[in-house]
Tab-separated table of C-alpha atoms and ligand atoms in Angstrom:
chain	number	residue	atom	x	y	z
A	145	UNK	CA	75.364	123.252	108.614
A	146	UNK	CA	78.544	123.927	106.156
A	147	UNK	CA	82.133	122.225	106.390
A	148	UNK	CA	85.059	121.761	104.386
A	149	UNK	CA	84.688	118.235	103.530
A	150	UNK	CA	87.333	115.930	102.016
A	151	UNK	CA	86.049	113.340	99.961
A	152	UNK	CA	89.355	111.180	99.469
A	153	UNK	CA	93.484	111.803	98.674
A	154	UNK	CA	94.073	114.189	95.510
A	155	UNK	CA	90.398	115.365	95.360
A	156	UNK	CA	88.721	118.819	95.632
A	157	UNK	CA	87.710	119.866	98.629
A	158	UNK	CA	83.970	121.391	99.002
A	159	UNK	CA	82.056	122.838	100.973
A	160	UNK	CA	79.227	120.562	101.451
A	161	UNK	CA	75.913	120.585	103.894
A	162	UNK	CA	76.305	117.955	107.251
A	163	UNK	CA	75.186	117.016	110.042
A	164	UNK	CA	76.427	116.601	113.358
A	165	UNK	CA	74.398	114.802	116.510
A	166	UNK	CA	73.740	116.937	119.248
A	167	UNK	CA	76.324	117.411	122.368
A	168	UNK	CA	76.017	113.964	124.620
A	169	UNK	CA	77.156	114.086	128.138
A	170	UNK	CA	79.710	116.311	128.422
A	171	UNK	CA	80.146	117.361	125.110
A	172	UNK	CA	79.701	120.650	124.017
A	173	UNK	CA	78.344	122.419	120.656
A	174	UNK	CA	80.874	125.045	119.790
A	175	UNK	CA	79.738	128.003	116.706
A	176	UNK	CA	83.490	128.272	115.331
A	177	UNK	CA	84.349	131.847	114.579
A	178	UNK	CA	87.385	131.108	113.159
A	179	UNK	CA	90.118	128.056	112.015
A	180	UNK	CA	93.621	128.316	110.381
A	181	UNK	CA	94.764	126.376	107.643
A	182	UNK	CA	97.662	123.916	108.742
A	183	UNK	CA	99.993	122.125	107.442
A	184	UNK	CA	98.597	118.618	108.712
A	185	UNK	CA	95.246	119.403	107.340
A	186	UNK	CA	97.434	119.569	103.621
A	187	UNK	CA	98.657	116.257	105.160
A	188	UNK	CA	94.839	114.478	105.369
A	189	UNK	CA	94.816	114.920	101.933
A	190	UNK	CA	97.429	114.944	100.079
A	191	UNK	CA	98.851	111.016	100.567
A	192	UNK	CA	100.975	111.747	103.534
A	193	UNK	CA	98.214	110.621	106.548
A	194	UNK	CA	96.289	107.998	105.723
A	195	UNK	CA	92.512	109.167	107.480
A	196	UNK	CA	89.124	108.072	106.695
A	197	UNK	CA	86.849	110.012	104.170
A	198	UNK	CA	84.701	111.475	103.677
A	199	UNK	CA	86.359	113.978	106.317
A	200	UNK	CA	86.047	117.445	107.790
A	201	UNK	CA	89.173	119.035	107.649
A	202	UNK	CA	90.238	121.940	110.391
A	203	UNK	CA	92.048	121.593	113.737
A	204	UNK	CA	93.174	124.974	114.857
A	205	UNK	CA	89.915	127.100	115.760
A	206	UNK	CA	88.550	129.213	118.269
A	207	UNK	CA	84.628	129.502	119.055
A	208	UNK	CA	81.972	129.330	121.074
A	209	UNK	CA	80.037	127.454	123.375
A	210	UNK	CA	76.089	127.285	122.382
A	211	UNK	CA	74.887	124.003	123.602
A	212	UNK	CA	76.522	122.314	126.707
A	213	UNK	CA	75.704	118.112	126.853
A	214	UNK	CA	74.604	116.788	130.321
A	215	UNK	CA	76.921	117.188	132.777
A	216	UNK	CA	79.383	119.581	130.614
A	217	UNK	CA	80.217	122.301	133.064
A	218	UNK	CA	82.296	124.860	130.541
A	219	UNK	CA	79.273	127.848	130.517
A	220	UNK	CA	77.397	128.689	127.292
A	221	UNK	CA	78.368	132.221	125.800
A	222	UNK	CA	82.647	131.156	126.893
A	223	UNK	CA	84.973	131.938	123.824
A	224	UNK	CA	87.298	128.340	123.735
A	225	UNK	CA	90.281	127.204	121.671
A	226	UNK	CA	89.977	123.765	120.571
A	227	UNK	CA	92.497	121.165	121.354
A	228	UNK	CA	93.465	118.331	118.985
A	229	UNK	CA	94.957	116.393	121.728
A	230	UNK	CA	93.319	116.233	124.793
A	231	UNK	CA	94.226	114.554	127.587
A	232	UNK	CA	92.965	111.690	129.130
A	233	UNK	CA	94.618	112.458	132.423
A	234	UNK	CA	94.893	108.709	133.415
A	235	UNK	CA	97.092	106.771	131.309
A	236	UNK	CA	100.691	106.545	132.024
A	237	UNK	CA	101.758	108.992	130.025
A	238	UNK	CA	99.248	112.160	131.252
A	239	UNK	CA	99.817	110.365	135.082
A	240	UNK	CA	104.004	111.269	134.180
A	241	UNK	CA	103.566	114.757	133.069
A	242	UNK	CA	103.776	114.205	129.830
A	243	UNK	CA	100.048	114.465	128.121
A	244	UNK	CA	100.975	115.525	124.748
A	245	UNK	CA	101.688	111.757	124.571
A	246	UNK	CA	98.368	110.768	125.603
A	247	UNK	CA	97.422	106.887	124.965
A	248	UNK	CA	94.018	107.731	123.916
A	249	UNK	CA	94.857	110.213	121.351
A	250	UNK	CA	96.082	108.298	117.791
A	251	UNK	CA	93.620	108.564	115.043
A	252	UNK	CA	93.698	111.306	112.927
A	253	UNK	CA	90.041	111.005	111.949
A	254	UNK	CA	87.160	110.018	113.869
A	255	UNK	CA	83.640	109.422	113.005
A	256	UNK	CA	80.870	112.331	113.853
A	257	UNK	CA	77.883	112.855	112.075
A	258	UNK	CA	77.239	112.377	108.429
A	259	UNK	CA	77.128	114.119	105.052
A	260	UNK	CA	73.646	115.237	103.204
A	261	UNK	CA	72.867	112.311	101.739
A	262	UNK	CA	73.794	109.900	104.933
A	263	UNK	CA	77.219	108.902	104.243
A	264	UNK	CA	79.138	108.127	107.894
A	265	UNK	CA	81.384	111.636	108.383
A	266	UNK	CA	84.678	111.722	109.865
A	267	UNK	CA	86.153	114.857	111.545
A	268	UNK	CA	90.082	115.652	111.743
A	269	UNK	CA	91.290	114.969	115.048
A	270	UNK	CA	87.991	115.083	117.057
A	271	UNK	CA	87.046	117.939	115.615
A	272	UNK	CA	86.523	118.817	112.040
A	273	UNK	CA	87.039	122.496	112.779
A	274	UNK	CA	86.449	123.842	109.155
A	275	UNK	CA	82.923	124.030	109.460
A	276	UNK	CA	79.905	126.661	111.326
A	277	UNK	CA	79.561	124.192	113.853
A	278	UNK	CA	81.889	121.207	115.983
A	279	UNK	CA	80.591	118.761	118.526
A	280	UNK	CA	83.781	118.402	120.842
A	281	UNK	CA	83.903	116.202	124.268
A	282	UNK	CA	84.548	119.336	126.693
A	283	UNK	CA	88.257	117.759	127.339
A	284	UNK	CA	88.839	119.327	123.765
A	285	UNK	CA	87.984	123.038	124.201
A	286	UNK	CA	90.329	125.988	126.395
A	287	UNK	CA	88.372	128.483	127.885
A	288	UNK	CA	89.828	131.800	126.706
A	289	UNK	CA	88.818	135.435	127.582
A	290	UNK	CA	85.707	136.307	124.855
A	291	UNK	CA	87.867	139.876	123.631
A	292	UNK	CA	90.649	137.722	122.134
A	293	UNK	CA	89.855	138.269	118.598
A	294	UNK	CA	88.530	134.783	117.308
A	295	UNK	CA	91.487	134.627	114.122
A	296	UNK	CA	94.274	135.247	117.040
A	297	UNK	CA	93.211	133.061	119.302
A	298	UNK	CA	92.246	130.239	116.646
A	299	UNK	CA	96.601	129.729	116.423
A	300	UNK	CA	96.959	129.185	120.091
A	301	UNK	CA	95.524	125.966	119.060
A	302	UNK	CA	98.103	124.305	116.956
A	303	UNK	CA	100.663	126.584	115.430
A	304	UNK	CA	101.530	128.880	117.956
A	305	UNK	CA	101.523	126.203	120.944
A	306	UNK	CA	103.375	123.709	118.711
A	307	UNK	CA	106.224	126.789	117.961
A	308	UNK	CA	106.420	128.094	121.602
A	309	UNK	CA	106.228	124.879	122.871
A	310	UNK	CA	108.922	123.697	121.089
A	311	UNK	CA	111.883	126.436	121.783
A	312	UNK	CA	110.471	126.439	125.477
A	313	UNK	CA	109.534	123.255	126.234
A	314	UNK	CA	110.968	120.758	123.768
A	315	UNK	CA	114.686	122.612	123.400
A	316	UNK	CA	114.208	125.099	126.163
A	317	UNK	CA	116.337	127.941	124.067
A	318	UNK	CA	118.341	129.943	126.704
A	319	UNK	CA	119.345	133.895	126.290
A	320	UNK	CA	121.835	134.045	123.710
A	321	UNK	CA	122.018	130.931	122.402
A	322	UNK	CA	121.926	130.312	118.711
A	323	UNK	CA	118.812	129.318	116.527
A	324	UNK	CA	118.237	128.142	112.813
A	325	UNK	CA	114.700	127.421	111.631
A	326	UNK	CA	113.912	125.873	108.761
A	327	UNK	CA	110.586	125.834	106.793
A	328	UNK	CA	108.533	129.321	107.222
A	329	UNK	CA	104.843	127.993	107.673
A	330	UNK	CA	102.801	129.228	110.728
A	331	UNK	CA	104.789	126.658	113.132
A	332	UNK	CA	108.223	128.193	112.145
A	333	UNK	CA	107.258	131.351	112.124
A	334	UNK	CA	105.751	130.700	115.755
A	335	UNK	CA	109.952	129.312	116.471
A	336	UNK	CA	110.797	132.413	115.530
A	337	UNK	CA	108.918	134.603	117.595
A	338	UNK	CA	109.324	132.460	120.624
A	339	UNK	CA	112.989	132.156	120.174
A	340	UNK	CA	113.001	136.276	120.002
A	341	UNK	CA	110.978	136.044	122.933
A	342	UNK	CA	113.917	133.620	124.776
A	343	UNK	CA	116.656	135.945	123.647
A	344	UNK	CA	118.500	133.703	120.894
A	345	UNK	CA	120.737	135.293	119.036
A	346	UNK	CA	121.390	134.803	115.978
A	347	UNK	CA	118.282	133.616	114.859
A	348	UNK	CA	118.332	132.530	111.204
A	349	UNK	CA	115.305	131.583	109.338
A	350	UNK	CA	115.333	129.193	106.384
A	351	UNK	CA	113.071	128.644	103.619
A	352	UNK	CA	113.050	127.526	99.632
A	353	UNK	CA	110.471	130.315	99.004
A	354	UNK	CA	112.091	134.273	99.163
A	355	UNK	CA	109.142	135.608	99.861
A	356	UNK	CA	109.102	134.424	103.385
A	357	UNK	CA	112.036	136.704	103.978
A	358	UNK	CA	110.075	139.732	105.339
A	359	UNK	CA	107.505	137.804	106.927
A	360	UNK	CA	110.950	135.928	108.986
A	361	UNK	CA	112.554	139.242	109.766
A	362	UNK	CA	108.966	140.754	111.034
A	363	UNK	CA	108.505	136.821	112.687
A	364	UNK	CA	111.938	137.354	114.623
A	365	UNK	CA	114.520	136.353	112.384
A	366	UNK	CA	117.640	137.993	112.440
A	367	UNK	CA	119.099	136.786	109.051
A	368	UNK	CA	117.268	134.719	106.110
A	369	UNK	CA	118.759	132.579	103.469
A	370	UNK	CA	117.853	130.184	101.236
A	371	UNK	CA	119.146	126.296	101.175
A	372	UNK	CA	121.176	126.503	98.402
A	373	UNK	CA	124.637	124.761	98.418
A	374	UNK	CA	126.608	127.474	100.711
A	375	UNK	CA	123.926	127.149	103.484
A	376	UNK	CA	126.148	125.416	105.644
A	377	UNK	CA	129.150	127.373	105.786
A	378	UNK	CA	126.719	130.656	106.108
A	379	UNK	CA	124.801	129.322	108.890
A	380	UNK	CA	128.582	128.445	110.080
A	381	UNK	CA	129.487	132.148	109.276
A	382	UNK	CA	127.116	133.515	111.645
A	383	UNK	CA	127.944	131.376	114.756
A	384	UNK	CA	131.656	131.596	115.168
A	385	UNK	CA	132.362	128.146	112.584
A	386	UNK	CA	130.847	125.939	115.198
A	387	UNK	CA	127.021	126.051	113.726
A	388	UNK	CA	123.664	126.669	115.977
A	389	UNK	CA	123.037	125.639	119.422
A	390	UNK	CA	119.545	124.471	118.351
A	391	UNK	CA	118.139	123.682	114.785
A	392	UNK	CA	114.613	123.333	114.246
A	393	UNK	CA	113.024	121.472	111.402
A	394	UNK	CA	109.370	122.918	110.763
A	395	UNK	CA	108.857	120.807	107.257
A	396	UNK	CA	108.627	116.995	108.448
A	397	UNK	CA	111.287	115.337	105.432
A	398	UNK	CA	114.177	113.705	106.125
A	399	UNK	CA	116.204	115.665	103.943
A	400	UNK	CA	115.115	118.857	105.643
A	401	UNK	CA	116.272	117.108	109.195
A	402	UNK	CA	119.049	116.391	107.881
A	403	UNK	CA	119.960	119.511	106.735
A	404	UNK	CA	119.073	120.801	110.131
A	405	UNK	CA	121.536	118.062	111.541
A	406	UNK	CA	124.501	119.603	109.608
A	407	UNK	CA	123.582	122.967	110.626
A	408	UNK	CA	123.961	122.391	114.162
A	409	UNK	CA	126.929	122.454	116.525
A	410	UNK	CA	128.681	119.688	118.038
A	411	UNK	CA	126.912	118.601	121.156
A	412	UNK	CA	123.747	120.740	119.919
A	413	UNK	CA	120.054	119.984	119.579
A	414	UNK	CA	117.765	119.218	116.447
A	415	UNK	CA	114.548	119.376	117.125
A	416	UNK	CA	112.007	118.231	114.878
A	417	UNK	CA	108.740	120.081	114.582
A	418	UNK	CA	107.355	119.219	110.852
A	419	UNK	CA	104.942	115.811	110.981
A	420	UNK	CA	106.488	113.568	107.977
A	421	UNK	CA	105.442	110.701	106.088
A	422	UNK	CA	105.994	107.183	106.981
A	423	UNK	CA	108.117	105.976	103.386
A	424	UNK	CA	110.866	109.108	104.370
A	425	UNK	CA	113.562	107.422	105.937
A	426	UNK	CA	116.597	109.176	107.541
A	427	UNK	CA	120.295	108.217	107.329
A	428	UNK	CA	122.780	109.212	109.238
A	429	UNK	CA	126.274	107.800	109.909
A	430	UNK	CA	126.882	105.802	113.023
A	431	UNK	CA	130.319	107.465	113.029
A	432	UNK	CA	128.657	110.613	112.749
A	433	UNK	CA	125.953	110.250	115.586
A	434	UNK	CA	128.979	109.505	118.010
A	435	UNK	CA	131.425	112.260	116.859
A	436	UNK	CA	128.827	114.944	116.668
A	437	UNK	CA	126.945	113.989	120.297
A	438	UNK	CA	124.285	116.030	119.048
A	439	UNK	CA	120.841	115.224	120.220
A	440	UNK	CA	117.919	114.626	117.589
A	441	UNK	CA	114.003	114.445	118.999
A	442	UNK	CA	110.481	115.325	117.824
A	443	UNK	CA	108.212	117.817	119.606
A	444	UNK	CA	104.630	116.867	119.497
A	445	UNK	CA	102.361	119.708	120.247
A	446	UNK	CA	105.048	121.664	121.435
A	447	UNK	CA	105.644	119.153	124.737
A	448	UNK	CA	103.000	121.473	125.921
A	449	UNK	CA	99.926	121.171	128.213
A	450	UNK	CA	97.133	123.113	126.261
A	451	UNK	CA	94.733	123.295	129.256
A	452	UNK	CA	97.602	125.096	131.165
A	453	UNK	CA	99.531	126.840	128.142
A	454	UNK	CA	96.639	128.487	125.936
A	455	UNK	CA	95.327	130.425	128.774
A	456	UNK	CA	99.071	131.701	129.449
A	457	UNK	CA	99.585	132.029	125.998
A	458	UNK	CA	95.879	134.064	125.638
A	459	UNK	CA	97.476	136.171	128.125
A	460	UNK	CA	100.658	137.210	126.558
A	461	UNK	CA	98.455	138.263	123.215
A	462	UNK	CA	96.173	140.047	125.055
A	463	UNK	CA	99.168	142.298	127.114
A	464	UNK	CA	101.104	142.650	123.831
A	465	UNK	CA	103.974	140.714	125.037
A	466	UNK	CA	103.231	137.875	121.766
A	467	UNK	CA	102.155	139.619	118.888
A	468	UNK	CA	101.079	137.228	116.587
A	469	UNK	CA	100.207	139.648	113.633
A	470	UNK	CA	102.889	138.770	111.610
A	471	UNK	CA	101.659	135.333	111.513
A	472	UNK	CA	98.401	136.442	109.939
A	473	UNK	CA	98.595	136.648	106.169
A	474	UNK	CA	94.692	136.839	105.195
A	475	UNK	CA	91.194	135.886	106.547
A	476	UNK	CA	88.630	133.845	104.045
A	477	UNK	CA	85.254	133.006	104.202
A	478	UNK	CA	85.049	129.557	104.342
A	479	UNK	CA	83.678	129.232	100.300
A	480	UNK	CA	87.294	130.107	100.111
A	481	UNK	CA	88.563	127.791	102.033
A	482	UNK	CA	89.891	125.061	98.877
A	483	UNK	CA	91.873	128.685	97.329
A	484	UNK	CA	93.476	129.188	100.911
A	485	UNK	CA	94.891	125.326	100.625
A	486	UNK	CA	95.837	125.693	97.149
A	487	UNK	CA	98.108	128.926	98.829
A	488	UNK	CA	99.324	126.518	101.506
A	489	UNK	CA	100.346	124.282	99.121
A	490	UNK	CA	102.542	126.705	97.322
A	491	UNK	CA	104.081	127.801	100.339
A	492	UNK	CA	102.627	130.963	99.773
A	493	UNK	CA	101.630	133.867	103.085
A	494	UNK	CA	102.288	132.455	106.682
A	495	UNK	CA	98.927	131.454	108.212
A	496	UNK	CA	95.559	131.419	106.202
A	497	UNK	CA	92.482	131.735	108.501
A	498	UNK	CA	89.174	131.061	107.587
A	499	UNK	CA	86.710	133.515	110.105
A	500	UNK	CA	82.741	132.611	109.752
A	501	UNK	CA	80.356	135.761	110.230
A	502	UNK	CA	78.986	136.283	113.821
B	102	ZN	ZN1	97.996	122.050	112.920
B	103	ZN	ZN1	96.233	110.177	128.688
């Protein structure tokens, strides 16, 4: 079958002929139908992560089931939405509530299958979701209803859980509280439309890139601007001099978080969304951290529970209540895949999905 392969940091990606073993005991073999270009998968190969090549790249997908392992009880013919973090459900941190920490998930590549000519394969995050086919342990796919178009429900997976799960979960936004987003990629976009959802008010989006003004104000945004030197006192402008109740940093640099740090109010909450790099250090005053008593903290995977979250989230697409067309800036076939990163890379569009004929 055909995948998006990576074949180290800084080269071009192609799409290459592998192969994958068949589903073991309670794995299953999912035909993908579609898979969104993220952010993170720029990350496997541009220098940031540090993964094992050659890789498959893709991690937000939807699909479905056409070969279930022994003992796999998820039906042939279901419609799923992979998960890049599932949960073990015994360690200490799924047996505290809290499986978006789960011990057993740390690598971002693993090994599956191999390439033509018999080189080992890796897959991102389990799954390697860029490709016709993925062999997943069934702990890594959602059951969703089989009428969710396959590019919608492909950004429950990782942008729209990780930006809903964020305002709700990680920062728990409250009806008319104030919201500044920074960096417009599908995750920020997602902040935006779950923060409309919550009721913030003002809601202002942030971005380098103009273009993502229309695409914020359609997202949820109630004001754009760019981060030029007057950012501050504008953001201050629109909430009363005292800045936002809640920042969120959608980039992963540390001069993006702290930019969101200044934005926000005293006693306020940044909450970092973007994955960074490890040589990106942050400095803040000591003086600063006291006076301010704001409260700084990471959401991974939106703090959410996938197995409990996509379904609801499935739902709220399907009634109309969370539109996510303004998220969607194009669909490729996957020979188009490498063009859709170069976009990415440029910042340009919101999310970039790459749908594979039924
Ligand atoms: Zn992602
Ligand atoms: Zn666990």
């Amino acid at each position: 079958m055909r995948a998006l392969v990576a074949r180290g940091p800084g080269l071009p990606l192609r799409v290459e002929q592998v192969r994958l073993p068949p589903p073991g005991p309670g794995e299953l073999r999912v035909r993908v139908r579609a898979a969104g270009v993220c952010h993170s998968d720029l990350s496997m190969v541009n220098g940031t992560l540090a993964p094992a090549y050659p890789l498959v790249l893709g991690h937000e997908a939807a699909g479905v089931v056409v070969e279930a392992g022994a003992g796999a009880r998820v039906p042939v013919g279901t419609q799923v939405v992979l998960n890049w973090a599932p949960a073990c459900r015994a360690c200490w941190f799924c047996r505290h509530d809290e499986p978006w920490l789960c011990a057993a998930n740390t690598a971002p590549a693993q090994p599956r299958g191999e390439t033509a000519d018999g080189t080992p394969l890796h897959v991102t995050l389990g799954l390697g979701a860029f490709a016709e086919e993925v062999v997943v342990s069934e702990a890594a796919v959602v059951p969703v209803p089989v009428d969710l178009p396959p590019e919608r429900a492909a950004l429950l997976g990782c942008a729209v859980l990780t930006g809903t799960g964020a305002v709700r979960n990680t920062a728990r936004v409250a009806a008319g509280q104030s919201v500044a987003v920074i960096g417009l990629g599908g995750v920020g976009l997602s902040v935006l439309t779950a923060a409309r959802a919550a009721g913030a008010t003002p809601i202002v989006a942030i971005d380098v890139a103009e273009a993502k003004r229309d695409l914020a104000l359609a997202a949820g945004a109630s004001d754009f601007l760019l981060p030029d030197d007057l950012l501050s006192k504008r953001v201050r402008a629109l909430t009363e001099g005292r800045g936002v109740d809640h920042a969120f940093e959608c980039v992963g640099r540390a001069a993006t978080i702290h930019t969101a740090w200044r934005l926000t109010r005293r006693g306020g909450a940044v909450t970092v969304v973007g994955m960074g790099g490890r040589d990106d250090p942050l400095s803040l005053a000591a003086a600063d951290i006291f006076h301010s008593a704001r409260t700084l903290r990471s959401s991974v995977y939106g703090s959410s529970d996938p197995d409990r979250e996509v379904p609801a989230l499935a739902r709220q697409v399907g009634d109309g209540t969370l539109d996510l067309a303004p998220l969607i800036s194009g669909l490729v076939p996957l020979d188009e895949a490498p063009t859709a990163f170069d976009r990415l890379a440029r910042g340009e569009g919101a999310r970039w999905v790459v749908t594979f004929p039924d």
